[in-house]
Amino acid sequence: MEPVITATGLRKSYGDKIVLDGVDLRVAKGTIFSLLGPNGAGKTTIVKILTTLIPADAGRMRVVGHDPAGDADAVRAAIGVTGQYSAVDNLLTGRENLALMGDLHHLGRAASRRRADELLERFDLVEAGRKPASTYSGGMRRRLDLAMTLVGSPAVIFLDEPTTGLDPRSRRTMWETIRDLVASGVTIFLTTQYLDEADQLADRIAVLDNGRLIAEGTADELKRLVPGGHIELRFADPAALSAAATGLHGAALGEDELSLRVPSDGGVRSMRELFARLDKLSIEVEEMSVHTPDLDDVFLTLTGRNDQEPQR
């Protein structure tokens, strides 16, 4: 797919401290790309460079076809940034916050108000839009914050931990909003401290550690990097179980008397081979389920750190 963000050999140091050490990125248009990494890995530095806030020491970049270093204004006109902390003005109503953003984008008074009303409806904030933002719940504030980012119709949105501090229902509402944005053609660059969030949302995930990308792929591809995956087979009778245990290499008894665990990466090839082996042995399986490590396991294995450690 066409890339909307590319970076090659991205480097950044502060004195003797190397923060980014030759990072390569490619983010496809109309997708969600999630960057994971422990505290101090360099995630925030990458976002700041790509959004023109700080320069890189070396490397080539393109964001929506423009160089953040040489054509910062064009990049800023094409992107939106929603940080971890809300940029909402508590003294203004939701509609006034949106209209103010429209004025800052030089949309004109009438166009700013129309855009504000469109976004209030889109984010289910029409009634709340007449009230001061100080009265909003956490979830409403995040929706308003994201709506403010959309006033300028950005092609790419950088979301820095967009659901931090939200309750489970508000988190899921935000997830649906993010999916809707991508369905409309927007590209999302997401950093998050919630690994399940990256698992749920991201088309591709990159893991950054000590300034280097140490893994990249879909959630399923990353999970297959970690040992411990297996296919659990359940049989109708002990005879079938015994035949399978004898004929399947590496099989071990499962949690109940009629199940077996067969080591597998969960991939299509390994499952096809398993089915072929079962067919050759004339063994009928009553139930089957695939178990793979989750992103917590991936994160801990690749970085050697607990996923609960704060990420920035």
PDB file of C-alpha atoms in Angstrom:
ATOM      1  CA  MET A   1       0.000   0.000   0.000  1.00  0.00           C
ATOM      2  CA  GLU A   2       1.062   3.584  -0.599  1.00  0.00           C
ATOM      3  CA  PRO A   3       3.146   4.894   2.323  1.00  0.00           C
ATOM      4  CA  VAL A   4       2.061   8.168   3.910  1.00  0.00           C
ATOM      5  CA  ILE A   5       4.957   8.223   6.400  1.00  0.00           C
ATOM      6  CA  THR A   6       8.481   7.005   5.692  1.00  0.00           C
ATOM      7  CA  ALA A   7      11.698   7.343   7.642  1.00  0.00           C
ATOM      8  CA  THR A   8      15.108   5.919   6.811  1.00  0.00           C
ATOM      9  CA  GLY A   9      18.124   5.912   9.100  1.00  0.00           C
ATOM     10  CA  LEU A  10      16.532   8.215  11.653  1.00  0.00           C
ATOM     11  CA  ARG A  11      19.056   9.286  14.310  1.00  0.00           C
ATOM     12  CA  LYS A  12      18.881  11.558  17.328  1.00  0.00           C
ATOM     13  CA  SER A  13      21.258  12.120  20.240  1.00  0.00           C
ATOM     14  CA  TYR A  14      21.382  14.407  23.235  1.00  0.00           C
ATOM     15  CA  GLY A  15      25.026  14.775  24.095  1.00  0.00           C
ATOM     16  CA  ASP A  16      26.435  11.278  24.578  1.00  0.00           C
ATOM     17  CA  LYS A  17      22.964   9.772  24.904  1.00  0.00           C
ATOM     18  CA  ILE A  18      21.816   8.073  21.684  1.00  0.00           C
ATOM     19  CA  VAL A  19      18.016   8.227  21.598  1.00  0.00           C
ATOM     20  CA  LEU A  20      17.377   6.975  18.054  1.00  0.00           C
ATOM     21  CA  ASP A  21      19.916   4.770  16.338  1.00  0.00           C
ATOM     22  CA  GLY A  22      19.035   4.302  12.662  1.00  0.00           C
ATOM     23  CA  VAL A  23      15.253   3.809  12.760  1.00  0.00           C
ATOM     24  CA  ASP A  24      13.403   2.899   9.554  1.00  0.00           C
ATOM     25  CA  LEU A  25       9.611   3.332   9.388  1.00  0.00           C
ATOM     26  CA  ARG A  26       6.967   2.855   6.720  1.00  0.00           C
ATOM     27  CA  VAL A  27       3.303   3.615   7.470  1.00  0.00           C
ATOM     28  CA  ALA A  28       0.725   2.744   4.830  1.00  0.00           C
ATOM     29  CA  LYS A  29      -2.038   5.182   3.937  1.00  0.00           C
ATOM     30  CA  GLY A  30      -5.385   4.564   5.625  1.00  0.00           C
ATOM     31  CA  THR A  31      -4.023   2.251   8.327  1.00  0.00           C
ATOM     32  CA  ILE A  32      -3.338   2.293  12.061  1.00  0.00           C
ATOM     33  CA  PHE A  33       0.343   2.012  12.920  1.00  0.00           C
ATOM     34  CA  SER A  34       1.199   1.501  16.583  1.00  0.00           C
ATOM     35  CA  LEU A  35       4.584   2.191  18.146  1.00  0.00           C
ATOM     36  CA  LEU A  36       5.311   0.316  21.378  1.00  0.00           C
ATOM     37  CA  GLY A  37       8.320   0.466  23.649  1.00  0.00           C
ATOM     38  CA  PRO A  38       9.395   0.789  27.277  1.00  0.00           C
ATOM     39  CA  ASN A  39      10.093   4.058  29.028  1.00  0.00           C
ATOM     40  CA  GLY A  40      12.968   5.873  27.317  1.00  0.00           C
ATOM     41  CA  ALA A  41      12.839   3.768  24.152  1.00  0.00           C
ATOM     42  CA  GLY A  42      12.532   6.843  21.907  1.00  0.00           C
ATOM     43  CA  LYS A  43       8.848   6.779  20.926  1.00  0.00           C
ATOM     44  CA  THR A  44       8.116  10.373  21.882  1.00  0.00           C
ATOM     45  CA  THR A  45      11.269  11.515  20.101  1.00  0.00           C
ATOM     46  CA  ILE A  46      10.092   9.889  16.858  1.00  0.00           C
ATOM     47  CA  VAL A  47       6.682  11.553  17.147  1.00  0.00           C
ATOM     48  CA  LYS A  48       8.268  14.946  17.843  1.00  0.00           C
ATOM     49  CA  ILE A  49      10.547  14.622  14.811  1.00  0.00           C
ATOM     50  CA  LEU A  50       7.772  13.525  12.449  1.00  0.00           C
ATOM     51  CA  THR A  51       5.482  16.329  13.663  1.00  0.00           C
ATOM     52  CA  THR A  52       8.221  18.979  13.151  1.00  0.00           C
ATOM     53  CA  LEU A  53       8.653  19.770  16.850  1.00  0.00           C
ATOM     54  CA  ILE A  54      12.351  18.855  16.929  1.00  0.00           C
ATOM     55  CA  PRO A  55      14.933  18.127  14.191  1.00  0.00           C
ATOM     56  CA  ALA A  56      16.612  14.788  13.580  1.00  0.00           C
ATOM     57  CA  ASP A  57      20.394  14.562  13.571  1.00  0.00           C
ATOM     58  CA  ALA A  58      20.366  12.342  10.494  1.00  0.00           C
ATOM     59  CA  GLY A  59      18.000  10.390   8.270  1.00  0.00           C
ATOM     60  CA  ARG A  60      15.472  10.952   5.496  1.00  0.00           C
ATOM     61  CA  MET A  61      11.754  11.435   6.154  1.00  0.00           C
ATOM     62  CA  ARG A  62       8.510  12.071   4.331  1.00  0.00           C
ATOM     63  CA  VAL A  63       5.147  12.799   5.939  1.00  0.00           C
ATOM     64  CA  VAL A  64       2.298  13.092   3.421  1.00  0.00           C
ATOM     65  CA  GLY A  65       4.926  13.691   0.747  1.00  0.00           C
ATOM     66  CA  HIS A  66       6.738  16.491   2.585  1.00  0.00           C
ATOM     67  CA  ASP A  67      10.021  16.686   4.474  1.00  0.00           C
ATOM     68  CA  PRO A  68       9.417  17.635   8.142  1.00  0.00           C
ATOM     69  CA  ALA A  69      12.817  19.323   8.248  1.00  0.00           C
ATOM     70  CA  GLY A  70      12.669  21.225   4.967  1.00  0.00           C
ATOM     71  CA  ASP A  71       8.943  21.865   4.568  1.00  0.00           C
ATOM     72  CA  ALA A  72       7.568  21.988   8.106  1.00  0.00           C
ATOM     73  CA  ASP A  73       4.589  24.214   7.260  1.00  0.00           C
ATOM     74  CA  ALA A  74       3.308  21.757   4.654  1.00  0.00           C
ATOM     75  CA  VAL A  75       3.620  18.872   7.118  1.00  0.00           C
ATOM     76  CA  ARG A  76       1.802  20.798   9.843  1.00  0.00           C
ATOM     77  CA  ALA A  77      -1.025  21.601   7.436  1.00  0.00           C
ATOM     78  CA  ALA A  78      -1.495  17.909   6.653  1.00  0.00           C
ATOM     79  CA  ILE A  79      -1.382  16.400  10.138  1.00  0.00           C
ATOM     80  CA  GLY A  80      -3.167  16.527  13.460  1.00  0.00           C
ATOM     81  CA  VAL A  81      -1.711  15.762  16.871  1.00  0.00           C
ATOM     82  CA  THR A  82      -3.660  14.660  19.939  1.00  0.00           C
ATOM     83  CA  GLY A  83      -1.440  14.397  22.992  1.00  0.00           C
ATOM     84  CA  GLN A  84      -1.880  12.439  26.170  1.00  0.00           C
ATOM     85  CA  TYR A  85      -3.141  15.543  27.947  1.00  0.00           C
ATOM     86  CA  SER A  86      -6.192  17.297  26.597  1.00  0.00           C
ATOM     87  CA  ALA A  87      -5.795  20.648  24.844  1.00  0.00           C
ATOM     88  CA  VAL A  88      -9.408  21.601  25.594  1.00  0.00           C
ATOM     89  CA  ASP A  89     -10.087  25.061  27.063  1.00  0.00           C
ATOM     90  CA  ASN A  90     -12.284  24.479  30.112  1.00  0.00           C
ATOM     91  CA  LEU A  91     -13.708  28.016  30.061  1.00  0.00           C
ATOM     92  CA  LEU A  92     -15.189  27.572  26.587  1.00  0.00           C
ATOM     93  CA  THR A  93     -18.086  25.402  25.486  1.00  0.00           C
ATOM     94  CA  GLY A  94     -17.411  22.431  23.238  1.00  0.00           C
ATOM     95  CA  ARG A  95     -18.683  24.367  20.216  1.00  0.00           C
ATOM     96  CA  GLU A  96     -16.541  27.386  21.092  1.00  0.00           C
ATOM     97  CA  ASN A  97     -13.454  25.170  21.376  1.00  0.00           C
ATOM     98  CA  LEU A  98     -14.095  23.781  17.902  1.00  0.00           C
ATOM     99  CA  ALA A  99     -14.871  27.189  16.422  1.00  0.00           C
ATOM    100  CA  LEU A 100     -11.651  28.560  17.893  1.00  0.00           C
ATOM    101  CA  MET A 101      -9.701  25.824  16.138  1.00  0.00           C
ATOM    102  CA  GLY A 102     -11.466  26.722  12.917  1.00  0.00           C
ATOM    103  CA  ASP A 103     -10.385  30.340  13.327  1.00  0.00           C
ATOM    104  CA  LEU A 104      -6.784  29.199  13.936  1.00  0.00           C
ATOM    105  CA  HIS A 105      -6.983  27.226  10.688  1.00  0.00           C
ATOM    106  CA  HIS A 106      -8.217  30.399   8.925  1.00  0.00           C
ATOM    107  CA  LEU A 107     -11.455  28.759   7.829  1.00  0.00           C
ATOM    108  CA  GLY A 108     -13.451  31.955   8.227  1.00  0.00           C
ATOM    109  CA  ARG A 109     -16.141  32.610  10.796  1.00  0.00           C
ATOM    110  CA  ALA A 110     -19.067  30.962   8.993  1.00  0.00           C
ATOM    111  CA  ALA A 111     -17.032  27.936   7.867  1.00  0.00           C
ATOM    112  CA  SER A 112     -15.580  27.498  11.364  1.00  0.00           C
ATOM    113  CA  ARG A 113     -19.054  27.351  12.904  1.00  0.00           C
ATOM    114  CA  ARG A 114     -20.300  24.911  10.266  1.00  0.00           C
ATOM    115  CA  ARG A 115     -17.302  22.674  10.828  1.00  0.00           C
ATOM    116  CA  ALA A 116     -17.855  22.840  14.596  1.00  0.00           C
ATOM    117  CA  ASP A 117     -21.476  21.730  14.213  1.00  0.00           C
ATOM    118  CA  GLU A 118     -20.471  18.873  11.870  1.00  0.00           C
ATOM    119  CA  LEU A 119     -17.931  17.566  14.357  1.00  0.00           C
ATOM    120  CA  LEU A 120     -20.238  17.889  17.352  1.00  0.00           C
ATOM    121  CA  GLU A 121     -22.735  15.678  15.549  1.00  0.00           C
ATOM    122  CA  ARG A 122     -20.065  13.227  14.397  1.00  0.00           C
ATOM    123  CA  PHE A 123     -18.745  12.761  17.942  1.00  0.00           C
ATOM    124  CA  ASP A 124     -22.177  12.688  19.610  1.00  0.00           C
ATOM    125  CA  LEU A 125     -21.540  15.961  21.436  1.00  0.00           C
ATOM    126  CA  VAL A 126     -24.383  18.120  20.094  1.00  0.00           C
ATOM    127  CA  GLU A 127     -26.101  18.616  23.450  1.00  0.00           C
ATOM    128  CA  ALA A 128     -22.828  18.827  25.372  1.00  0.00           C
ATOM    129  CA  GLY A 129     -21.499  21.323  22.844  1.00  0.00           C
ATOM    130  CA  ARG A 130     -23.504  24.109  24.506  1.00  0.00           C
ATOM    131  CA  LYS A 131     -21.918  23.432  27.905  1.00  0.00           C
ATOM    132  CA  PRO A 132     -18.488  24.453  29.269  1.00  0.00           C
ATOM    133  CA  ALA A 133     -15.818  21.815  28.713  1.00  0.00           C
ATOM    134  CA  SER A 134     -15.158  21.860  32.469  1.00  0.00           C
ATOM    135  CA  THR A 135     -18.411  19.896  32.909  1.00  0.00           C
ATOM    136  CA  TYR A 136     -17.350  17.074  30.557  1.00  0.00           C
ATOM    137  CA  SER A 137     -16.453  13.547  31.621  1.00  0.00           C
ATOM    138  CA  GLY A 138     -13.033  12.156  30.734  1.00  0.00           C
ATOM    139  CA  GLY A 139     -14.397  10.322  27.722  1.00  0.00           C
ATOM    140  CA  MET A 140     -16.238  13.398  26.434  1.00  0.00           C
ATOM    141  CA  ARG A 141     -13.099  15.516  26.805  1.00  0.00           C
ATOM    142  CA  ARG A 142     -11.076  13.026  24.779  1.00  0.00           C
ATOM    143  CA  ARG A 143     -13.727  12.963  22.048  1.00  0.00           C
ATOM    144  CA  LEU A 144     -13.763  16.760  21.957  1.00  0.00           C
ATOM    145  CA  ASP A 145      -9.970  16.832  21.883  1.00  0.00           C
ATOM    146  CA  LEU A 146      -9.935  14.476  18.901  1.00  0.00           C
ATOM    147  CA  ALA A 147     -12.695  16.476  17.203  1.00  0.00           C
ATOM    148  CA  MET A 148     -10.548  19.599  17.574  1.00  0.00           C
ATOM    149  CA  THR A 149      -7.712  17.762  15.833  1.00  0.00           C
ATOM    150  CA  LEU A 150     -10.048  17.040  12.902  1.00  0.00           C
ATOM    151  CA  VAL A 151     -11.086  20.645  12.301  1.00  0.00           C
ATOM    152  CA  GLY A 152      -8.350  21.040   9.690  1.00  0.00           C
ATOM    153  CA  SER A 153      -9.214  17.702   7.986  1.00  0.00           C
ATOM    154  CA  PRO A 154      -5.763  16.146   8.494  1.00  0.00           C
ATOM    155  CA  ALA A 155      -4.569  13.223   6.399  1.00  0.00           C
ATOM    156  CA  VAL A 156      -2.536  11.820   9.303  1.00  0.00           C
ATOM    157  CA  ILE A 157      -3.310  11.954  13.024  1.00  0.00           C
ATOM    158  CA  PHE A 158      -0.701  11.266  15.692  1.00  0.00           C
ATOM    159  CA  LEU A 159      -2.398   9.902  18.806  1.00  0.00           C
ATOM    160  CA  ASP A 160      -0.258   9.810  21.939  1.00  0.00           C
ATOM    161  CA  GLU A 161      -1.876   7.473  24.487  1.00  0.00           C
ATOM    162  CA  PRO A 162      -5.412   8.613  23.580  1.00  0.00           C
ATOM    163  CA  THR A 163      -7.256   6.484  26.159  1.00  0.00           C
ATOM    164  CA  THR A 164      -5.072   6.970  29.230  1.00  0.00           C
ATOM    165  CA  GLY A 165      -7.282   7.392  32.305  1.00  0.00           C
ATOM    166  CA  LEU A 166     -10.534   6.453  30.564  1.00  0.00           C
ATOM    167  CA  ASP A 167     -12.983   3.885  31.917  1.00  0.00           C
ATOM    168  CA  PRO A 168     -13.507   0.687  29.838  1.00  0.00           C
ATOM    169  CA  ARG A 169     -16.669   1.936  28.133  1.00  0.00           C
ATOM    170  CA  SER A 170     -15.078   5.254  27.153  1.00  0.00           C
ATOM    171  CA  ARG A 171     -12.010   3.406  25.870  1.00  0.00           C
ATOM    172  CA  ARG A 172     -14.143   1.261  23.594  1.00  0.00           C
ATOM    173  CA  THR A 173     -16.037   4.312  22.358  1.00  0.00           C
ATOM    174  CA  MET A 174     -12.705   5.916  21.482  1.00  0.00           C
ATOM    175  CA  TRP A 175     -11.618   2.745  19.698  1.00  0.00           C
ATOM    176  CA  GLU A 176     -14.742   2.855  17.539  1.00  0.00           C
ATOM    177  CA  THR A 177     -14.083   6.504  16.755  1.00  0.00           C
ATOM    178  CA  ILE A 178     -10.518   5.685  15.685  1.00  0.00           C
ATOM    179  CA  ARG A 179     -11.739   2.844  13.471  1.00  0.00           C
ATOM    180  CA  ASP A 180     -14.288   5.161  11.855  1.00  0.00           C
ATOM    181  CA  LEU A 181     -11.564   7.695  11.112  1.00  0.00           C
ATOM    182  CA  VAL A 182      -9.451   5.076   9.363  1.00  0.00           C
ATOM    183  CA  ALA A 183     -12.486   3.878   7.399  1.00  0.00           C
ATOM    184  CA  SER A 184     -12.836   7.443   6.104  1.00  0.00           C
ATOM    185  CA  GLY A 185      -9.243   7.401   4.810  1.00  0.00           C
ATOM    186  CA  VAL A 186      -7.321   8.949   7.714  1.00  0.00           C
ATOM    187  CA  THR A 187      -3.997   7.392   8.748  1.00  0.00           C
ATOM    188  CA  ILE A 188      -3.362   6.937  12.482  1.00  0.00           C
ATOM    189  CA  PHE A 189       0.075   6.867  14.140  1.00  0.00           C
ATOM    190  CA  LEU A 190      -0.645   5.532  17.621  1.00  0.00           C
ATOM    191  CA  THR A 191       1.461   5.292  20.742  1.00  0.00           C
ATOM    192  CA  THR A 192      -0.152   3.551  23.682  1.00  0.00           C
ATOM    193  CA  GLN A 193       0.704   2.048  27.059  1.00  0.00           C
ATOM    194  CA  TYR A 194      -2.103  -0.499  26.663  1.00  0.00           C
ATOM    195  CA  LEU A 195      -0.920  -3.532  24.720  1.00  0.00           C
ATOM    196  CA  ASP A 196      -4.490  -4.767  24.274  1.00  0.00           C
ATOM    197  CA  GLU A 197      -5.251  -1.442  22.584  1.00  0.00           C
ATOM    198  CA  ALA A 198      -2.532  -2.004  19.990  1.00  0.00           C
ATOM    199  CA  ASP A 199      -3.775  -5.578  19.573  1.00  0.00           C
ATOM    200  CA  GLN A 200      -7.340  -4.393  18.958  1.00  0.00           C
ATOM    201  CA  LEU A 201      -6.594  -1.448  16.684  1.00  0.00           C
ATOM    202  CA  ALA A 202      -3.276  -1.640  14.878  1.00  0.00           C
ATOM    203  CA  ASP A 203      -2.783  -2.971  11.367  1.00  0.00           C
ATOM    204  CA  ARG A 204       0.952  -3.023  12.042  1.00  0.00           C
ATOM    205  CA  ILE A 205       2.943  -2.737  15.256  1.00  0.00           C
ATOM    206  CA  ALA A 206       6.579  -1.767  15.741  1.00  0.00           C
ATOM    207  CA  VAL A 207       8.486  -2.399  18.965  1.00  0.00           C
ATOM    208  CA  LEU A 208      11.159   0.157  19.804  1.00  0.00           C
ATOM    209  CA  ASP A 209      13.839  -0.449  22.431  1.00  0.00           C
ATOM    210  CA  ASN A 210      17.032   1.496  23.165  1.00  0.00           C
ATOM    211  CA  GLY A 211      16.510   3.624  20.075  1.00  0.00           C
ATOM    212  CA  ARG A 212      16.193   0.731  17.644  1.00  0.00           C
ATOM    213  CA  LEU A 213      13.286  -1.127  16.090  1.00  0.00           C
ATOM    214  CA  ILE A 214      13.588  -4.687  17.330  1.00  0.00           C
ATOM    215  CA  ALA A 215      10.432  -6.123  15.735  1.00  0.00           C
ATOM    216  CA  GLU A 216       7.653  -5.110  13.370  1.00  0.00           C
ATOM    217  CA  GLY A 217       4.612  -6.835  11.937  1.00  0.00           C
ATOM    218  CA  THR A 218       0.955  -7.522  12.513  1.00  0.00           C
ATOM    219  CA  ALA A 219      -0.131  -8.510  16.006  1.00  0.00           C
ATOM    220  CA  ASP A 220      -0.381 -12.156  14.939  1.00  0.00           C
ATOM    221  CA  GLU A 221       3.076 -12.087  13.340  1.00  0.00           C
ATOM    222  CA  LEU A 222       4.616 -10.675  16.497  1.00  0.00           C
ATOM    223  CA  LYS A 223       2.881 -13.253  18.678  1.00  0.00           C
ATOM    224  CA  ARG A 224       4.384 -16.030  16.580  1.00  0.00           C
ATOM    225  CA  LEU A 225       7.863 -14.774  17.488  1.00  0.00           C
ATOM    226  CA  VAL A 226       7.344 -15.946  21.062  1.00  0.00           C
ATOM    227  CA  PRO A 227       7.413 -19.641  22.011  1.00  0.00           C
ATOM    228  CA  GLY A 228       4.495 -21.175  23.869  1.00  0.00           C
ATOM    229  CA  GLY A 229       1.843 -21.227  21.157  1.00  0.00           C
ATOM    230  CA  HIS A 230      -0.146 -24.428  20.776  1.00  0.00           C
ATOM    231  CA  ILE A 231      -3.250 -25.966  19.312  1.00  0.00           C
ATOM    232  CA  GLU A 232      -5.557 -27.657  21.772  1.00  0.00           C
ATOM    233  CA  LEU A 233      -7.442 -30.677  20.480  1.00  0.00           C
ATOM    234  CA  ARG A 234     -10.363 -32.280  22.293  1.00  0.00           C
ATOM    235  CA  PHE A 235     -11.532 -35.789  21.529  1.00  0.00           C
ATOM    236  CA  ALA A 236     -14.772 -37.647  22.029  1.00  0.00           C
ATOM    237  CA  ASP A 237     -13.215 -40.750  23.597  1.00  0.00           C
ATOM    238  CA  PRO A 238      -9.977 -41.949  25.223  1.00  0.00           C
ATOM    239  CA  ALA A 239      -9.085 -44.172  22.247  1.00  0.00           C
ATOM    240  CA  ALA A 240      -8.887 -41.182  19.878  1.00  0.00           C
ATOM    241  CA  LEU A 241      -6.889 -39.272  22.471  1.00  0.00           C
ATOM    242  CA  SER A 242      -4.420 -42.137  22.849  1.00  0.00           C
ATOM    243  CA  ALA A 243      -3.960 -42.504  19.094  1.00  0.00           C
ATOM    244  CA  ALA A 244      -3.357 -38.766  18.716  1.00  0.00           C
ATOM    245  CA  ALA A 245      -0.906 -38.669  21.620  1.00  0.00           C
ATOM    246  CA  THR A 246       1.096 -41.464  19.986  1.00  0.00           C
ATOM    247  CA  GLY A 247       0.972 -40.082  16.462  1.00  0.00           C
ATOM    248  CA  LEU A 248       1.496 -36.336  17.023  1.00  0.00           C
ATOM    249  CA  HIS A 249       5.039 -35.217  17.789  1.00  0.00           C
ATOM    250  CA  GLY A 250       5.380 -33.134  20.935  1.00  0.00           C
ATOM    251  CA  ALA A 251       1.751 -33.545  21.998  1.00  0.00           C
ATOM    252  CA  ALA A 252       1.046 -33.275  25.717  1.00  0.00           C
ATOM    253  CA  LEU A 253      -2.052 -33.822  27.801  1.00  0.00           C
ATOM    254  CA  GLY A 254      -4.237 -30.769  28.187  1.00  0.00           C
ATOM    255  CA  GLU A 255      -6.189 -29.490  31.159  1.00  0.00           C
ATOM    256  CA  ASP A 256      -8.866 -32.171  30.980  1.00  0.00           C
ATOM    257  CA  GLU A 257      -8.794 -35.912  30.370  1.00  0.00           C
ATOM    258  CA  LEU A 258      -9.744 -35.757  26.692  1.00  0.00           C
ATOM    259  CA  SER A 259      -7.571 -32.939  25.377  1.00  0.00           C
ATOM    260  CA  LEU A 260      -4.078 -32.627  23.917  1.00  0.00           C
ATOM    261  CA  ARG A 261      -1.810 -29.652  23.403  1.00  0.00           C
ATOM    262  CA  VAL A 262       0.230 -29.681  20.204  1.00  0.00           C
ATOM    263  CA  PRO A 263       3.038 -27.091  19.872  1.00  0.00           C
ATOM    264  CA  SER A 264       2.278 -24.681  17.014  1.00  0.00           C
ATOM    265  CA  ASP A 265       2.881 -21.103  15.952  1.00  0.00           C
ATOM    266  CA  GLY A 266      -0.773 -20.841  14.921  1.00  0.00           C
ATOM    267  CA  GLY A 267       0.170 -20.222  11.291  1.00  0.00           C
ATOM    268  CA  VAL A 268      -1.714 -21.606   8.303  1.00  0.00           C
ATOM    269  CA  ARG A 269       1.137 -23.897   7.275  1.00  0.00           C
ATOM    270  CA  SER A 270       1.495 -25.574  10.674  1.00  0.00           C
ATOM    271  CA  MET A 271      -2.267 -26.030  10.981  1.00  0.00           C
ATOM    272  CA  ARG A 272      -2.461 -27.541   7.498  1.00  0.00           C
ATOM    273  CA  GLU A 273       0.294 -29.993   8.426  1.00  0.00           C
ATOM    274  CA  LEU A 274      -1.535 -30.912  11.636  1.00  0.00           C
ATOM    275  CA  PHE A 275      -4.809 -31.548   9.790  1.00  0.00           C
ATOM    276  CA  ALA A 276      -2.996 -33.681   7.223  1.00  0.00           C
ATOM    277  CA  ARG A 277      -1.397 -35.750   9.980  1.00  0.00           C
ATOM    278  CA  LEU A 278      -4.727 -36.262  11.753  1.00  0.00           C
ATOM    279  CA  ASP A 279      -6.353 -37.285   8.474  1.00  0.00           C
ATOM    280  CA  LYS A 280      -3.554 -39.766   7.762  1.00  0.00           C
ATOM    281  CA  LEU A 281      -4.025 -41.284  11.220  1.00  0.00           C
ATOM    282  CA  SER A 282      -7.830 -41.357  10.701  1.00  0.00           C
ATOM    283  CA  ILE A 283      -8.353 -39.481  13.963  1.00  0.00           C
ATOM    284  CA  GLU A 284     -11.524 -37.489  14.495  1.00  0.00           C
ATOM    285  CA  VAL A 285     -11.295 -34.295  16.557  1.00  0.00           C
ATOM    286  CA  GLU A 286     -14.349 -33.075  18.414  1.00  0.00           C
ATOM    287  CA  GLU A 287     -13.109 -29.517  19.176  1.00  0.00           C
ATOM    288  CA  MET A 288     -10.064 -27.442  18.321  1.00  0.00           C
ATOM    289  CA  SER A 289      -8.753 -24.083  19.533  1.00  0.00           C
ATOM    290  CA  VAL A 290      -5.606 -22.094  18.758  1.00  0.00           C
ATOM    291  CA  HIS A 291      -3.667 -20.521  21.617  1.00  0.00           C
ATOM    292  CA  THR A 292      -0.918 -17.995  20.924  1.00  0.00           C
ATOM    293  CA  PRO A 293       1.053 -15.711  23.257  1.00  0.00           C
ATOM    294  CA  ASP A 294      -0.463 -12.255  23.692  1.00  0.00           C
ATOM    295  CA  LEU A 295       1.297  -8.930  23.161  1.00  0.00           C
ATOM    296  CA  ASP A 296       2.223  -8.799  26.850  1.00  0.00           C
ATOM    297  CA  ASP A 297       4.308 -11.930  26.301  1.00  0.00           C
ATOM    298  CA  VAL A 298       5.803 -10.460  23.135  1.00  0.00           C
ATOM    299  CA  PHE A 299       6.702  -7.201  24.852  1.00  0.00           C
ATOM    300  CA  LEU A 300       8.282  -8.887  27.846  1.00  0.00           C
ATOM    301  CA  THR A 301      10.235 -11.351  25.708  1.00  0.00           C
ATOM    302  CA  LEU A 302      11.547  -8.791  23.223  1.00  0.00           C
ATOM    303  CA  THR A 303      12.397  -5.990  25.644  1.00  0.00           C
ATOM    304  CA  GLY A 304      13.044  -7.950  28.836  1.00  0.00           C
ATOM    305  CA  ARG A 305      10.754  -5.584  30.704  1.00  0.00           C
ATOM    306  CA  ASN A 306       7.334  -5.821  32.270  1.00  0.00           C
ATOM    307  CA  ASP A 307       4.584  -4.337  30.095  1.00  0.00           C
ATOM    308  CA  GLN A 308       3.192  -2.488  33.106  1.00  0.00           C
ATOM    309  CA  GLU A 309       6.232  -0.232  33.159  1.00  0.00           C
ATOM    310  CA  PRO A 310       5.181   3.294  32.089  1.00  0.00           C
ATOM    311  CA  GLN A 311       5.824   3.973  28.423  1.00  0.00           C
ATOM    312  CA  ARG A 312       6.547   7.378  26.935  1.00  0.00           C
TER     313      ARG A 312
END
